[in-house]
PDB file of C-alpha atoms in Angstrom:
ATOM      1  CA  MET Z  48     103.570 182.434  33.164  1.00 41.00           C
ATOM      2  CA  SER Z  49     104.675 179.900  35.552  1.00 38.00           C
ATOM      3  CA  ARG Z  50     102.921 181.706  38.357  1.00 38.00           C
ATOM      4  CA  ALA Z  51      99.764 182.015  36.359  1.00 37.00           C
ATOM      5  CA  SER Z  52     100.021 178.424  35.387  1.00 33.00           C
ATOM      6  CA  PHE Z  53     100.595 177.531  38.993  1.00 30.00           C
ATOM      7  CA  ASP Z  54      97.593 179.586  40.113  1.00 38.00           C
ATOM      8  CA  THR Z  55      95.398 178.014  37.443  1.00 37.00           C
ATOM      9  CA  SER Z  56      96.573 174.552  38.358  1.00 40.00           C
ATOM     10  CA  SER Z  57      96.055 175.236  42.058  1.00 40.00           C
ATOM     11  CA  SER Z  58      92.558 176.595  41.473  1.00 43.00           C
ATOM     12  CA  SER Z  59      91.697 173.542  39.389  1.00 45.00           C
ATOM     13  CA  SER Z  60      93.011 171.256  42.103  1.00 45.00           C
ATOM     14  CA  ASP Z  61      90.995 173.119  44.731  1.00 48.00           C
ATOM     15  CA  ASN Z  62      87.851 172.796  42.621  1.00 48.00           C
ATOM     16  CA  THR Z  63      88.487 169.113  42.099  1.00 45.00           C
ATOM     17  CA  ALA Z  64      89.040 168.615  45.820  1.00 43.00           C
ATOM     18  CA  GLU Z  65      85.832 170.457  46.646  1.00 47.00           C
ATOM     19  CA  SER Z  66      83.943 168.412  44.046  1.00 48.00           C
ATOM     20  CA  ASP Z  67      85.345 165.185  45.490  1.00 49.00           C
ATOM     21  CA  ALA Z  68      84.425 166.324  48.989  1.00 43.00           C
ATOM     22  CA  ASP Z  69      80.871 167.157  47.899  1.00 50.00           C
ATOM     23  CA  ALA Z  70      80.579 163.792  46.198  1.00 47.00           C
ATOM     24  CA  CYS Z  71      81.878 162.051  49.275  1.00 46.00           C
ATOM     25  CA  THR Z  72      79.452 163.958  51.491  1.00 49.00           C
ATOM     26  CA  GLY Z  73      76.604 163.094  49.144  1.00 52.00           C
ATOM     27  CA  GLN Z  74      77.550 159.436  49.170  1.00 54.00           C
ATOM     28  CA  THR Z  75      77.802 159.466  52.945  1.00 51.00           C
ATOM     29  CA  ARG Z  76      74.374 161.057  53.258  1.00 55.00           C
ATOM     30  CA  ARG Z  77      72.885 158.549  50.833  1.00 55.00           C
ATOM     31  CA  ALA Z  78      74.526 155.702  52.704  1.00 50.00           C
ATOM     32  CA  LEU Z  79      73.171 156.996  56.002  1.00 47.00           C
ATOM     33  CA  LEU Z  80      69.722 157.442  54.492  1.00 50.00           C
ATOM     34  CA  MET Z  81      69.733 153.944  52.998  1.00 49.00           C
ATOM     35  CA  SER Z  82      70.939 152.520  56.291  1.00 48.00           C
ATOM     36  CA  ALA Z  83      68.169 154.317  58.161  1.00 49.00           C
ATOM     37  CA  LEU Z  84      65.558 153.091  55.671  1.00 44.00           C
ATOM     38  CA  ALA Z  85      66.882 149.538  55.915  1.00 42.00           C
ATOM     39  CA  THR Z  86      66.782 149.688  59.713  1.00 42.00           C
ATOM     40  CA  THR Z  87      63.220 151.009  59.651  1.00 45.00           C
ATOM     41  CA  ALA Z  88      62.171 148.258  57.253  1.00 42.00           C
ATOM     42  CA  CYS Z  89      63.763 145.603  59.437  1.00 39.00           C
ATOM     43  CA  LEU Z  90      62.054 146.979  62.526  1.00 42.00           C
ATOM     44  CA  ALA Z  91      58.718 147.048  60.722  1.00 44.00           C
ATOM     45  CA  CYS Z  92      59.265 143.500  59.511  1.00 38.00           C
ATOM     46  CA  SER Z  93      60.186 142.385  63.006  1.00 38.00           C
ATOM     47  CA  THR Z  94      57.102 144.073  64.427  1.00 39.00           C
ATOM     48  CA  GLN Z  95      54.902 142.312  61.899  1.00 38.00           C
ATOM     49  CA  VAL Z  96      56.442 138.943  62.736  1.00 33.00           C
ATOM     50  CA  HIS Z  97      55.928 139.488  66.433  1.00 43.00           C
ATOM     51  CA  ALA Z  98      52.398 140.750  65.833  1.00 47.00           C
ATOM     52  CA  GLY Z  99      51.592 137.584  63.896  1.00 59.00           C
ATOM     53  CA  GLU Z 100      52.946 135.254  66.558  1.00 77.00           C
ATOM     54  CA  ASP Z 101      50.547 133.376  68.820  1.00 83.00           C
ATOM     55  CA  ALA Z 102      50.492 134.461  72.434  1.00 91.00           C
ATOM     56  CA  PRO Z 103      52.285 132.145  74.891  1.00 92.00           C
ATOM     57  CA  GLY Z 104      49.885 129.482  76.120  1.00 90.00           C
ATOM     58  CA  SER Z 105      47.444 129.866  73.221  1.00 94.00           C
ATOM     59  CA  ASP Z 106      48.226 126.381  71.901  1.00 93.00           C
ATOM     60  CA  GLU Z 107      48.180 124.622  75.278  1.00 95.00           C
ATOM     61  CA  ARG Z 108      45.409 122.169  76.087  1.00 95.00           C
ATOM     62  CA  PRO Z 109      42.585 123.369  78.369  1.00 96.00           C
ATOM     63  CA  GLN Z 110      43.744 123.891  81.939  1.00 96.00           C
ATOM     64  CA  LYS Z 111      41.758 123.513  85.141  1.00 97.00           C
ATOM     65  CA  GLY Z 112      40.144 126.869  85.908  1.00 97.00           C
ATOM     66  CA  ASP Z 113      40.025 128.073  82.290  1.00 98.00           C
ATOM     67  CA  LEU Z 114      36.913 129.962  81.266  1.00 98.00           C
ATOM     68  CA  LEU Z 115      35.000 128.760  78.236  1.00 98.00           C
ATOM     69  CA  VAL Z 116      34.281 131.484  75.671  1.00 98.00           C
ATOM     70  CA  PHE Z 117      32.304 131.415  72.441  1.00 98.00           C
ATOM     71  CA  SER Z 118      34.482 130.595  69.424  1.00 97.00           C
ATOM     72  CA  GLU Z 119      32.079 131.957  66.815  1.00 94.00           C
ATOM     73  CA  GLY Z 120      28.971 134.045  66.231  1.00 93.00           C
ATOM     74  CA  ASP Z 121      27.827 137.354  67.675  1.00 94.00           C
ATOM     75  CA  GLN Z 122      29.113 136.439  71.133  1.00 95.00           C
ATOM     76  CA  GLU Z 123      32.569 135.336  70.017  1.00 97.00           C
ATOM     77  CA  GLY Z 124      35.057 135.810  72.849  1.00 96.00           C
ATOM     78  CA  LYS Z 125      32.410 136.190  75.550  1.00 97.00           C
ATOM     79  CA  PRO Z 126      32.133 133.685  78.438  1.00 97.00           C
ATOM     80  CA  VAL Z 127      29.634 130.872  77.983  1.00 98.00           C
ATOM     81  CA  THR Z 128      27.071 130.870  80.779  1.00 97.00           C
ATOM     82  CA  ALA Z 129      24.485 128.282  81.735  1.00 95.00           C
ATOM     83  CA  ALA Z 130      21.799 130.702  80.565  1.00 95.00           C
ATOM     84  CA  ASP Z 131      23.276 130.674  77.036  1.00 96.00           C
ATOM     85  CA  LEU Z 132      22.497 126.990  76.565  1.00 97.00           C
ATOM     86  CA  SER Z 133      19.111 125.741  75.454  1.00 95.00           C
ATOM     87  CA  ALA Z 134      17.940 122.534  77.124  1.00 95.00           C
ATOM     88  CA  GLY Z 135      18.143 119.686  74.637  1.00 96.00           C
ATOM     89  CA  GLY Z 136      20.654 121.428  72.372  1.00 94.00           C
ATOM     90  CA  PRO Z 137      21.955 122.439  69.962  1.00 96.00           C
ATOM     91  CA  PRO Z 138      25.554 122.634  71.206  1.00 97.00           C
ATOM     92  CA  VAL Z 139      27.666 125.782  71.108  1.00 97.00           C
ATOM     93  CA  HIS Z 140      31.319 125.946  70.081  1.00 98.00           C
ATOM     94  CA  ALA Z 141      33.855 127.341  72.532  1.00 98.00           C
ATOM     95  CA  TRP Z 142      37.540 127.908  73.281  1.00 98.00           C
ATOM     96  CA  PRO Z 143      39.219 127.670  76.691  1.00 98.00           C
ATOM     97  CA  LYS Z 144      40.572 130.985  77.982  1.00 98.00           C
ATOM     98  CA  ASP Z 145      43.201 131.515  80.671  1.00 97.00           C
ATOM     99  CA  PRO Z 146      41.481 133.804  83.229  1.00 96.00           C
ATOM    100  CA  LYS Z 147      44.814 135.116  84.523  1.00 96.00           C
ATOM    101  CA  THR Z 148      46.410 136.143  81.212  1.00 97.00           C
ATOM    102  CA  SER Z 149      43.205 136.463  79.127  1.00 97.00           C
ATOM    103  CA  VAL Z 150      44.885 134.294  76.481  1.00 98.00           C
ATOM    104  CA  VAL Z 151      42.356 132.339  74.427  1.00 98.00           C
ATOM    105  CA  ARG Z 152      43.761 128.895  73.624  1.00 97.00           C
ATOM    106  CA  SER Z 153      42.714 129.088  69.986  1.00 97.00           C
ATOM    107  CA  ALA Z 154      46.101 128.489  68.326  1.00 97.00           C
ATOM    108  CA  SER Z 155      45.288 124.771  68.092  1.00 96.00           C
ATOM    109  CA  ARG Z 156      42.060 123.594  66.477  1.00 95.00           C
ATOM    110  CA  LEU Z 157      42.236 120.586  68.801  1.00 96.00           C
ATOM    111  CA  ASN Z 158      41.184 122.913  71.618  1.00 97.00           C
ATOM    112  CA  GLU Z 159      37.754 123.704  70.198  1.00 97.00           C
ATOM    113  CA  ILE Z 160      34.988 122.383  72.398  1.00 98.00           C
ATOM    114  CA  LEU Z 161      31.303 121.487  72.042  1.00 98.00           C
ATOM    115  CA  ILE Z 162      29.087 122.444  74.971  1.00 98.00           C
ATOM    116  CA  ILE Z 163      25.561 121.088  75.239  1.00 98.00           C
ATOM    117  CA  ARG Z 164      22.833 121.046  77.876  1.00 98.00           C
ATOM    118  CA  LEU Z 165      20.761 117.892  78.291  1.00 98.00           C
ATOM    119  CA  ASP Z 166      18.315 116.428  80.787  1.00 96.00           C
ATOM    120  CA  PRO Z 167      20.461 115.080  83.663  1.00 96.00           C
ATOM    121  CA  ALA Z 168      18.091 112.109  83.910  1.00 96.00           C
ATOM    122  CA  GLU Z 169      19.186 110.998  80.430  1.00 96.00           C
ATOM    123  CA  LEU Z 170      22.890 110.859  81.283  1.00 97.00           C
ATOM    124  CA  ASP Z 171      24.670 107.679  82.272  1.00 97.00           C
ATOM    125  CA  GLU Z 172      26.681 107.750  85.493  1.00 96.00           C
ATOM    126  CA  GLN Z 173      30.040 108.197  83.789  1.00 94.00           C
ATOM    127  CA  THR Z 174      28.754 111.180  81.849  1.00 97.00           C
ATOM    128  CA  LYS Z 175      26.893 112.712  84.772  1.00 95.00           C
ATOM    129  CA  ALA Z 176      30.090 112.746  86.842  1.00 94.00           C
ATOM    130  CA  ARG Z 177      31.738 115.156  84.364  1.00 95.00           C
ATOM    131  CA  ALA Z 178      28.661 117.346  83.847  1.00 96.00           C
ATOM    132  CA  VAL Z 179      27.336 120.328  85.769  1.00 96.00           C
ATOM    133  CA  ASP Z 180      23.551 120.825  85.843  1.00 94.00           C
ATOM    134  CA  GLY Z 181      23.262 118.615  82.770  1.00 97.00           C
ATOM    135  CA  ILE Z 182      25.822 120.669  80.840  1.00 98.00           C
ATOM    136  CA  LEU Z 183      28.473 118.635  79.022  1.00 98.00           C
ATOM    137  CA  ALA Z 184      31.621 119.439  77.076  1.00 98.00           C
ATOM    138  CA  TYR Z 185      33.329 117.364  74.404  1.00 98.00           C
ATOM    139  CA  SER Z 186      36.097 117.843  71.864  1.00 98.00           C
ATOM    140  CA  ALA Z 187      34.740 119.295  68.625  1.00 98.00           C
ATOM    141  CA  ILE Z 188      37.177 117.184  66.572  1.00 98.00           C
ATOM    142  CA  CYS Z 189      36.009 113.876  65.136  1.00 98.00           C
ATOM    143  CA  SER Z 190      38.071 110.859  66.170  1.00 97.00           C
ATOM    144  CA  HIS Z 191      37.961 109.424  62.668  1.00 97.00           C
ATOM    145  CA  ALA Z 192      39.742 111.843  60.303  1.00 95.00           C
ATOM    146  CA  GLY Z 193      39.934 114.946  62.444  1.00 96.00           C
ATOM    147  CA  CYS Z 194      37.079 116.834  60.787  1.00 97.00           C
ATOM    148  CA  PRO Z 195      34.994 119.227  62.888  1.00 97.00           C
ATOM    149  CA  VAL Z 196      31.854 117.860  64.496  1.00 98.00           C
ATOM    150  CA  THR Z 197      29.247 120.395  63.434  1.00 96.00           C
ATOM    151  CA  ALA Z 198      25.776 118.833  63.403  1.00 97.00           C
ATOM    152  CA  TRP Z 199      23.110 118.113  66.009  1.00 98.00           C
ATOM    153  CA  VAL Z 200      20.670 115.809  64.215  1.00 97.00           C
ATOM    154  CA  LYS Z 201      18.493 112.762  64.735  1.00 96.00           C
ATOM    155  CA  SER Z 202      20.601 109.622  64.610  1.00 96.00           C
ATOM    156  CA  ASP Z 203      20.558 107.307  61.621  1.00 93.00           C
ATOM    157  CA  VAL Z 204      20.140 104.398  64.037  1.00 92.00           C
ATOM    158  CA  GLY Z 205      17.797 105.802  66.670  1.00 88.00           C
ATOM    159  CA  ASP Z 206      15.206 108.426  67.531  1.00 91.00           C
ATOM    160  CA  LYS Z 207      17.437 110.773  69.536  1.00 95.00           C
ATOM    161  CA  GLU Z 208      19.616 113.661  68.440  1.00 97.00           C
ATOM    162  CA  VAL Z 209      23.335 113.025  68.292  1.00 98.00           C
ATOM    163  CA  LEU Z 210      26.536 114.941  67.611  1.00 98.00           C
ATOM    164  CA  LYS Z 211      27.501 114.269  64.021  1.00 98.00           C
ATOM    165  CA  CYS Z 212      30.559 114.770  61.824  1.00 98.00           C
ATOM    166  CA  MET Z 213      29.321 115.467  58.304  1.00 97.00           C
ATOM    167  CA  CYS Z 214      32.600 114.426  56.652  1.00 96.00           C
ATOM    168  CA  HIS Z 215      32.034 110.683  57.001  1.00 96.00           C
ATOM    169  CA  ASN Z 216      28.789 110.548  59.028  1.00 97.00           C
ATOM    170  CA  SER Z 217      30.223 109.456  62.359  1.00 98.00           C
ATOM    171  CA  GLU Z 218      27.704 109.929  65.165  1.00 98.00           C
ATOM    172  CA  TYR Z 219      28.267 110.297  68.908  1.00 98.00           C
ATOM    173  CA  ASP Z 220      25.798 110.027  71.774  1.00 98.00           C
ATOM    174  CA  PRO Z 221      26.590 112.798  74.290  1.00 98.00           C
ATOM    175  CA  ARG Z 222      24.357 111.146  76.924  1.00 98.00           C
ATOM    176  CA  ALA Z 223      26.690 108.140  77.030  1.00 97.00           C
ATOM    177  CA  ALA Z 224      30.139 109.788  77.154  1.00 97.00           C
ATOM    178  CA  ALA Z 225      29.975 110.550  73.419  1.00 98.00           C
ATOM    179  CA  GLN Z 226      30.321 106.909  72.437  1.00 97.00           C
ATOM    180  CA  VAL Z 227      30.172 106.127  68.706  1.00 98.00           C
ATOM    181  CA  VAL Z 228      26.707 104.989  67.602  1.00 97.00           C
ATOM    182  CA  PHE Z 229      27.196 105.168  63.829  1.00 97.00           C
ATOM    183  CA  GLY Z 230      29.914 105.626  61.235  1.00 97.00           C
ATOM    184  CA  PRO Z 231      33.625 104.857  60.968  1.00 97.00           C
ATOM    185  CA  ALA Z 232      34.924 106.742  64.027  1.00 97.00           C
ATOM    186  CA  PRO Z 233      37.150 104.362  66.033  1.00 96.00           C
ATOM    187  CA  ARG Z 234      36.505 105.870  69.465  1.00 97.00           C
ATOM    188  CA  ARG Z 235      34.340 108.314  71.390  1.00 97.00           C
ATOM    189  CA  LEU Z 236      34.957 112.051  71.554  1.00 98.00           C
ATOM    190  CA  ALA Z 237      37.265 113.235  74.310  1.00 97.00           C
ATOM    191  CA  ALA Z 238      35.276 114.650  77.226  1.00 98.00           C
ATOM    192  CA  LEU Z 239      36.089 117.767  79.239  1.00 97.00           C
ATOM    193  CA  PRO Z 240      34.938 117.955  82.874  1.00 97.00           C
ATOM    194  CA  LEU Z 241      33.070 121.162  83.733  1.00 97.00           C
ATOM    195  CA  ALA Z 242      32.348 123.428  86.678  1.00 97.00           C
ATOM    196  CA  LEU Z 243      30.401 126.650  87.198  1.00 95.00           C
ATOM    197  CA  ALA Z 244      31.961 129.866  88.534  1.00 92.00           C
ATOM    198  CA  ASP Z 245      29.634 132.828  89.016  1.00 90.00           C
ATOM    199  CA  GLY Z 246      27.355 131.433  86.335  1.00 90.00           C
ATOM    200  CA  SER Z 247      30.117 131.004  83.756  1.00 95.00           C
ATOM    201  CA  LEU Z 248      31.378 127.614  82.628  1.00 98.00           C
ATOM    202  CA  THR Z 249      34.934 126.666  83.526  1.00 98.00           C
ATOM    203  CA  VAL Z 250      37.201 123.692  82.970  1.00 98.00           C
ATOM    204  CA  ALA Z 251      37.305 121.279  85.908  1.00 97.00           C
ATOM    205  CA  GLY Z 252      40.029 118.958  84.621  1.00 96.00           C
ATOM    206  CA  ASN Z 253      41.987 117.711  81.634  1.00 96.00           C
ATOM    207  CA  PHE Z 254      40.475 116.077  78.566  1.00 96.00           C
ATOM    208  CA  VAL Z 255      39.387 112.517  79.242  1.00 96.00           C
ATOM    209  CA  GLY Z 256      40.390 110.486  76.199  1.00 95.00           C
ATOM    210  CA  LYS Z 257      42.453 111.226  73.115  1.00 95.00           C
ATOM    211  CA  VAL Z 258      41.710 114.399  71.156  1.00 96.00           C
ATOM    212  CA  GLY Z 259      41.747 114.379  67.349  1.00 91.00           C
ATOM    213  CA  GLY Z 260      41.537 111.921  64.503  1.00 86.00           C
ATOM    214  CA  ALA Z 261      43.243 108.594  64.011  1.00 73.00           C
ATOM    215  CA  GLN Z 262      46.844 108.914  62.833  1.00 61.00           C
ATOM    216  CA  PRO Z 263      47.735 107.248  59.503  1.00 54.00           C
ATOM    217  CA  GLY Z 264      49.957 104.217  59.719  1.00 40.00           C
TER     218      GLY Z 264
END
């Protein structure tokens, strides 16, 4: 009896041990699986964060030698050439692009630029010095409240077309260094000196003047 009892007890203990071992193995496998899933999720999350980050240099102001590329339309991303610009306007919108890294400096809206081609004979000396073949570049951000300058229309105070911000009707004359001719804007648009390289427009220097709207306070 005692032997039988012993054998029965021993068999029960062995079964319990095996059951505990199986449970432990199962828990270990589940833990490993959960750990692997968590690691994969973290890696995916990290990849998404990195993918959403702006490229180094994309928020820097235009640099000398940068190409100018279309910021919108069917030609978005392509270099702006002299042939793309109609004499007398309208202007096109562009971003500066680092020719060495191919990084488009579009991470800051303050980098968007208006490019327009006018009759060189209409430009004052200050403006002509920053132009190339009558082609001019200005900041596309109004100096009043920082709205985009989007219109090329006849001035409210003259018979010539001007660059106009439709938010508060500020108008700028691109022939005279984008000085304010109408509206509440406190100062002219910042100008960007230009050059030509193999027919494409490039940046010849830093912005002349402050970019962006007036700061509150």
